Coordinates of C-alpha atoms and ligand atoms in Angstrom, one line a residue:
X1 CA -7.7 18.1 -18.0
X2 CA -6.3 15.1 -19.7
X3 CA -8.5 12.1 -20.1
X4 CA -6.8 8.7 -21.3
X5 CA -9.0 5.5 -21.3
X6 CA -8.5 2.3 -19.5
X7 CA -5.7 0.6 -19.7
X8 CA -6.1 -2.6 -22.0
X9 CA -6.0 -5.9 -20.9
X10 CA -2.9 -6.3 -22.5
X11 CA -1.4 -3.2 -20.3
X12 CA -2.4 -5.0 -17.7
X13 CA -1.0 -8.8 -17.6
X14 CA -0.3 -11.5 -20.4
X15 CA 2.6 -14.0 -21.1
X16 CA 4.7 -11.5 -22.1
X17 CA 4.4 -9.5 -19.1
X18 CA 4.8 -12.2 -17.1
X19 CA 7.7 -13.9 -19.4
X20 CA 9.5 -10.4 -18.6
X21 CA 8.6 -10.0 -14.9
X22 CA 10.6 -13.2 -14.1
X23 CA 13.5 -12.1 -15.9
X24 CA 13.8 -8.5 -14.0
X25 CA 13.2 -10.6 -10.6
X26 CA 16.1 -13.2 -12.0
X27 CA 17.6 -9.8 -12.7
X28 CA 17.4 -8.4 -9.0
X29 CA 18.1 -11.9 -6.8
X30 CA 16.8 -14.9 -6.1
X31 CA 14.0 -13.5 -3.0
X32 CA 14.7 -9.7 -3.3
X33 CA 11.5 -7.8 -3.3
X34 CA 11.5 -4.8 -6.3
X35 CA 12.7 -1.6 -4.9
X36 CA 9.7 0.1 -5.3
X37 CA 10.8 3.6 -7.8
X38 CA 9.4 6.5 -6.8
X39 CA 9.0 9.4 -9.3
X40 CA 11.7 11.3 -7.9
X41 CA 14.0 8.4 -9.2
X42 CA 11.6 7.9 -12.7
X43 CA 12.2 12.2 -13.0
X44 CA 15.5 11.4 -13.1
X45 CA 15.5 8.3 -15.5
X46 CA 13.4 10.6 -18.2
X47 CA 16.0 13.4 -18.2
X48 CA 18.5 10.6 -18.9
X49 CA 16.4 8.5 -21.2
X50 CA 19.8 6.9 -23.3
X51 CA 21.2 4.8 -20.3
X52 CA 20.1 1.9 -20.7
X53 CA 21.8 0.9 -17.2
X54 CA 19.5 2.4 -15.4
X55 CA 16.6 1.9 -16.9
X56 CA 17.4 -1.9 -16.8
X57 CA 18.4 -1.9 -12.9
X58 CA 15.3 0.4 -12.2
X59 CA 13.0 -1.4 -13.7
X60 CA 13.9 -4.7 -12.1
X61 CA 13.7 -3.0 -9.0
X62 CA 17.3 -3.5 -8.5
X63 CA 18.6 -1.8 -5.3
X64 CA 21.0 0.6 -6.5
X65 CA 22.4 2.2 -3.5
X66 CA 23.0 -1.2 -2.1
X67 CA 24.3 -2.1 -5.6
X68 CA 26.9 0.6 -5.3
X69 CA 27.6 -0.1 -2.2
X70 CA 28.3 -3.6 -3.2
X71 CA 30.8 -2.1 -6.0
X72 CA 33.1 -0.3 -3.5
X73 CA 31.3 3.3 -5.1
X74 CA 28.4 4.1 -2.5
X75 CA 26.4 6.7 -2.9
X76 CA 26.9 10.3 -2.2
X77 CA 23.8 11.5 -1.8
X78 CA 20.4 10.7 0.2
X79 CA 18.2 12.7 2.6
X80 CA 19.4 13.2 6.0
X81 CA 17.6 11.6 9.4
X82 CA 16.9 15.0 10.3
X83 CA 15.1 15.8 7.3
X84 CA 13.5 12.8 6.9
X85 CA 11.6 12.9 10.1
X86 CA 10.6 16.4 10.0
X87 CA 9.1 15.6 6.3
X88 CA 7.5 12.1 7.9
X89 CA 6.1 14.6 10.8
X90 CA 4.3 17.2 8.6
X91 CA 3.3 14.9 6.4
X92 CA 1.7 13.0 9.2
X93 CA 0.0 16.2 10.3
X94 CA -1.2 16.9 7.1
X95 CA -3.1 13.9 6.9
X96 CA -4.4 12.7 10.4
X97 CA -7.7 13.9 9.9
X98 CA -8.5 11.3 7.4
X99 CA -7.7 13.9 4.1
X100 CA -10.2 16.9 5.5
X101 CA -7.5 19.6 5.8
X102 CA -5.5 18.2 2.2
X103 CA -9.6 19.1 0.8
X104 CA -9.9 22.5 2.8
X105 CA -6.3 23.2 1.3
X106 CA -7.7 22.6 -2.1
X107 CA -10.4 24.8 -1.6
X108 CA -8.3 27.5 -0.7
X109 CA -6.7 26.9 -4.0
X110 CA -9.6 26.5 -6.6
X111 CA -12.4 28.2 -4.4
X112 CA -14.8 25.3 -3.8
X113 CA -16.5 25.2 -0.8
X114 CA -15.1 22.2 1.5
X115 CA -17.4 19.6 2.1
X116 CA -19.6 18.7 5.3
X117 CA -17.0 15.7 6.7
X118 CA -19.9 13.3 6.0
X119 CA -19.5 14.0 2.6
X120 CA -16.2 13.3 2.2
X121 CA -14.6 9.9 2.2
X122 CA -11.4 8.4 2.6
X123 CA -11.2 4.6 1.7
X124 CA -8.2 2.2 2.4
X125 CA -5.8 1.9 -0.1
X126 CA -4.0 -1.0 1.6
X127 CA -3.3 -4.6 0.3
X128 CA -1.1 -7.6 0.0
X129 CA 2.0 -6.5 -1.8
X130 CA 2.2 -3.4 -4.7
X131 CA -0.7 -5.8 -6.7
X132 CA -2.9 -5.9 -4.0
X133 CA -2.2 -2.1 -3.1
X134 CA -3.1 -1.5 -6.6
X135 CA -6.2 -3.5 -7.3
X136 CA -7.1 -2.1 -4.2
X137 CA -6.5 1.7 -5.2
X138 CA -8.4 1.0 -8.5
X139 CA -11.5 -0.3 -6.5
X140 CA -11.3 3.1 -4.4
X141 CA -11.0 5.5 -7.7
X142 CA -14.3 3.4 -9.0
X143 CA -15.8 4.0 -6.1
X144 CA -14.8 7.2 -6.1
X145 CA -16.2 8.0 -9.0
X146 CA -19.7 6.7 -8.2
X147 CA -19.1 9.0 -4.8
X148 CA -18.8 12.0 -6.8
X149 CA -22.1 11.5 -8.9
X150 CA -23.8 11.8 -5.3
X151 CA -21.6 14.8 -4.5
X152 CA -18.9 13.3 -2.4
X153 CA -15.4 13.9 -2.3
X154 CA -12.7 11.3 -1.7
X155 CA -9.6 11.3 -0.9
X156 CA -6.8 8.5 -1.5
X157 CA -3.5 8.6 1.1
X158 CA -1.1 6.6 -0.4
X159 CA -2.7 5.2 -3.5
X160 CA -0.6 2.6 -5.4
X161 CA -0.3 3.3 -9.4
X162 CA 1.2 1.8 -12.1
X163 CA 3.5 3.3 -15.6
X164 CA 4.6 1.3 -18.0
X165 CA 8.4 2.7 -18.6
X166 CA 9.6 1.0 -21.2
X167 CA 7.9 -1.6 -21.7
X168 CA 7.9 -2.2 -17.7
X169 CA 5.8 -1.4 -15.0
X170 CA 6.5 0.6 -12.4
X171 CA 4.9 0.8 -9.3
X172 CA 4.0 4.6 -8.0
X173 CA 2.5 5.5 -4.9
X174 CA 1.8 9.8 -4.3
X175 CA 1.2 11.0 -0.9
X176 CA -2.6 11.4 -2.0
X177 CA -5.4 12.1 -4.6
X178 CA -8.7 14.3 -3.9
X179 CA -11.1 13.1 -6.3
X180 CA -14.0 16.0 -6.4
X181 CA -17.4 15.6 -6.6
X182 CA -17.2 16.2 -10.8
X183 CA -15.2 13.4 -10.9
X184 CA -11.8 15.1 -11.6
X185 CA -8.5 13.1 -10.0
X186 CA -6.0 15.5 -8.4
X187 CA -2.4 14.5 -7.4
X188 CA -1.4 16.1 -3.9
X189 CA 2.2 16.4 -3.6
X190 CA 3.3 17.1 0.5
X191 CA 7.1 18.5 0.9
X192 CA 8.7 19.4 3.8
X193 CA 10.7 22.6 2.3
X194 CA 9.0 26.0 3.2
X195 CA 6.0 28.6 1.3
X196 CA 7.8 31.9 2.3
X197 CA 5.7 35.2 1.9
X198 CA 4.0 33.1 -0.5
X199 CA 7.0 31.8 -3.1
X200 CA 9.1 29.4 -2.6
X201 CA 13.1 27.6 -3.7
X202 CA 12.2 27.5 -7.6
X203 CA 14.3 24.2 -7.8
X204 CA 12.6 22.8 -4.6
X205 CA 9.2 23.1 -6.5
X206 CA 10.5 22.2 -10.3
X207 CA 11.3 18.8 -8.5
X208 CA 8.0 18.4 -7.0
X209 CA 6.1 19.8 -10.3
X210 CA 8.3 17.0 -12.0
X211 CA 7.2 14.2 -9.4
X212 CA 3.6 15.6 -9.5
X213 CA 3.8 15.3 -13.0
X214 CA 4.8 11.5 -13.1
X215 CA 2.3 11.1 -11.1
X216 CA -0.3 12.3 -13.6
X217 CA 0.7 10.4 -16.2
X218 CA 0.5 6.7 -13.5
X219 CA -3.0 7.9 -12.2
X220 CA -4.1 8.9 -16.0
X221 CA -3.4 5.6 -17.2
X222 CA -6.1 3.9 -14.5
X223 CA -8.7 5.8 -16.3
X224 CA -10.7 8.9 -15.4
X225 CA -10.2 12.5 -15.5
X226 CA -6.8 14.2 -14.3
X227 CA -6.7 17.7 -13.4
X228 CA -4.5 19.6 -14.9
X229 CA -2.6 21.5 -11.7
X230 CA -1.0 19.3 -9.1
X231 CA -1.6 20.7 -5.1
X232 CA 1.6 21.1 -3.2
X233 CA 1.1 20.7 0.1
X234 CA 3.8 22.7 2.4
X235 CA 4.5 24.4 5.8
X236 CA 3.7 28.0 6.2
X237 CA 6.6 30.8 6.8
X238 CA 8.4 29.4 9.8
X239 CA 5.5 27.3 11.4
X240 CA 4.5 23.7 11.3
X241 CA 1.2 25.0 9.6
X242 CA 0.1 23.6 6.5
X243 CA -0.1 25.8 3.1
X244 CA -0.7 25.1 -0.5
X245 CA 0.0 26.4 -3.9
X246 CA -1.3 25.1 -7.4
X247 CA 1.1 23.2 -9.8
X248 CA 0.3 23.9 -13.4
X249 CA 1.5 19.8 -14.7
X250 CA 1.4 20.6 -18.4
X251 CA 4.6 21.4 -19.9
X252 CA 6.4 18.8 -17.3
X253 CA 3.6 16.2 -18.0
X254 CA 4.7 16.4 -21.6
X255 CA 8.1 16.2 -21.5
X256 CA 8.2 13.8 -19.1
X257 CA 6.0 11.8 -21.3
X258 CA 8.1 12.2 -24.6
X259 CA 11.0 11.5 -22.3
X260 CA 9.6 8.7 -21.1
X261 CA 8.7 7.6 -24.5
X262 CA 12.7 7.8 -25.5
X263 CA 13.5 4.9 -23.4
X264 CA 14.5 1.9 -25.1
X265 CA 12.7 -1.2 -24.3
X266 CA 13.6 -3.4 -21.2
X267 CA 13.1 -6.5 -22.4
X268 CA 15.3 -5.6 -25.7
X269 CA 18.2 -4.3 -23.0
X270 CA 17.8 -7.9 -21.3
X271 CA 17.3 -9.6 -24.2
X272 CA 21.5 -8.5 -24.5
X273 CA 22.1 -9.8 -21.5
X274 CA 24.0 -12.9 -21.0
X275 CA 22.4 -15.6 -19.1
X276 CA 23.1 -16.2 -15.3
X277 CA 23.7 -12.4 -15.1
X278 CA 22.6 -11.4 -11.7
X279 CA 23.0 -7.5 -9.7
X280 CA 22.0 -8.8 -6.5
X281 CA 24.2 -7.0 -4.0
X282 CA 25.4 -10.1 -2.3
X283 CA 27.6 -11.3 -5.0
X284 CA 31.3 -11.0 -5.1
X285 CA 32.2 -7.8 -6.3
X286 CA 33.6 -9.3 -9.5
X287 CA 30.9 -10.6 -10.9
X288 CA 28.7 -7.5 -10.5
X289 CA 31.0 -5.1 -11.7
X290 CA 30.8 -7.2 -14.7
X291 CA 27.0 -7.5 -14.9
X292 CA 26.9 -3.8 -14.4
X293 CA 29.7 -3.3 -17.1
X294 CA 27.4 -5.5 -19.7
X295 CA 25.1 -3.1 -19.9
X296 CA 26.4 0.3 -21.6
X297 CA 25.7 3.6 -19.4
X298 CA 25.7 6.9 -20.9
X299 CA 27.4 8.9 -17.7
X300 CA 26.9 12.5 -17.4
X301 CA 28.3 14.9 -14.3
X302 CA 24.7 15.2 -13.9
X303 CA 24.4 11.8 -13.0
X304 CA 25.4 13.0 -9.4
X305 CA 22.3 14.4 -8.2
X306 CA 20.5 11.6 -9.1
X307 CA 21.6 8.4 -9.8
X308 CA 23.0 6.1 -7.0
X309 CA 25.7 4.5 -9.4
X310 CA 27.1 8.0 -10.1
X311 CA 30.2 7.5 -8.5
X312 CA 31.0 3.8 -9.9
X313 CA 29.7 4.9 -13.8
X314 CA 32.2 8.3 -13.6
X315 CA 35.2 6.0 -12.9
X316 CA 34.2 3.6 -15.8
X317 CA 33.6 6.8 -18.1
X318 CA 37.0 7.8 -17.1
X319 CA 38.8 5.0 -17.4
X320 CA 37.0 4.5 -20.9
X321 CA 38.1 8.2 -21.8
X322 CA 34.2 9.0 -22.6
X323 CA 33.4 12.8 -23.5
X324 CA 30.4 12.6 -21.5
X325 CA 32.6 12.9 -18.5
X326 CA 33.4 16.7 -19.7
X327 CA 29.4 17.0 -19.6
X328 CA 26.2 16.5 -22.0
X329 CA 26.8 19.4 -24.0
X330 CA 30.5 18.4 -25.2
X331 CA 29.1 14.6 -25.9
X332 CA 27.0 16.2 -27.9
X333 CA 29.3 18.7 -29.8
X334 CA 32.3 15.9 -30.6
X335 CA 29.8 14.0 -32.8
X336 CA 30.7 10.8 -34.1
X337 CA 34.3 10.6 -31.5
X338 CA 33.7 7.9 -28.9
X339 CA 36.7 9.3 -26.7
X340 CA 38.8 12.0 -25.7
X341 CA 41.8 10.9 -27.4
X342 CA 39.9 10.9 -30.9
X343 CA 38.9 14.3 -29.9
X344 CA 41.9 15.1 -29.2
X345 CA 43.9 13.5 -32.1
X346 CA 41.4 15.0 -34.7
X347 CA 42.1 18.3 -33.3
X348 CA 45.7 18.3 -33.5
X349 CA 45.8 16.8 -37.1
X350 CA 47.3 18.7 -39.8
X351 CA 44.8 20.3 -41.7
X352 CA 43.9 19.2 -44.9
X353 CA 45.4 20.7 -48.0
Ligands
SF4_401 S1 24.7 7.3 -13.0 FE1 25.6 5.4 -14.1 S2 23.4 4.5 -14.1 FE2 23.4 6.1 -13.2 S3 22.2 7.4 -15.0 FE3 24.1 8.2 -15.3 S4 25.6 6.5 -16.3 FE4 23.5 6.0 -16.2

């Protein structure tokens, strides 16, 4: 179980953070709402902590898919409409009763006795904008702690959490959080892939664990006790009935925390950019290309599975002959040799006498 103190005043606001928010809003473009970063994007960001470009664009809430389209290199991935609709229908089904089904599933995994219906609260976490929703979430968590002292359970559906990423606050929205009567908070991940005969695709379970670990870190920033295991809720076998399994988050949480700590601070990246730079997808392509190219990137082939800008960055990396196009391992092995041409020249150089 992770216990963290409540966030300090400086972590919640202050002039430096207001200035950074204003700078990021300018980079996003006038009047453009920040695109919320989800845990999937954050887990991918943590997997490539050396990429300033992604760190800045994600922290600014730039719509990278729209940006990639405006650059003429549209993103090649995304969820199909069918998969999206199926996932949405399943989540609606398991949360339709105000969280009672989620509590029952949590109890089936932990061996607890489910509460009677009158001992379960499901407070409203809606609010105006991300800031309003976050304020409402923090209030609901505090109320849940008071309710726990009276033996009550609380389920928060789509609470709004915040995580500091490279010195910039990022809003995150887990599917649900359950607060048990011992005041421990458990992240719930609802997925549309099936658990067949008690097992599921390890790659999908691993991705779910990474996302849940990101949410757990954000939940810990709100204070209180966070469970070491998340609750994974999926359809059972070939039905639409839910089943659940625990997801041990300890290793993933430590890994994501370490990777996020390696990210260069966003204000430092932003400070190196010329004034007037903007990533507004409405700008002409040549201005956008210049803006994107002004931020250093570390392309590698695995960008294609996690970043909307992959095709643009791949093209630029190929043009520059960067070793990263051959993979992270090759880039690391070539060390200080900045281009593939440098590496070939070094390989062809006569051996020292
Ligand atoms: S695709 Fe580009 S911006 Fe995205 S992580 Fe890779 S190098 Fe960075």
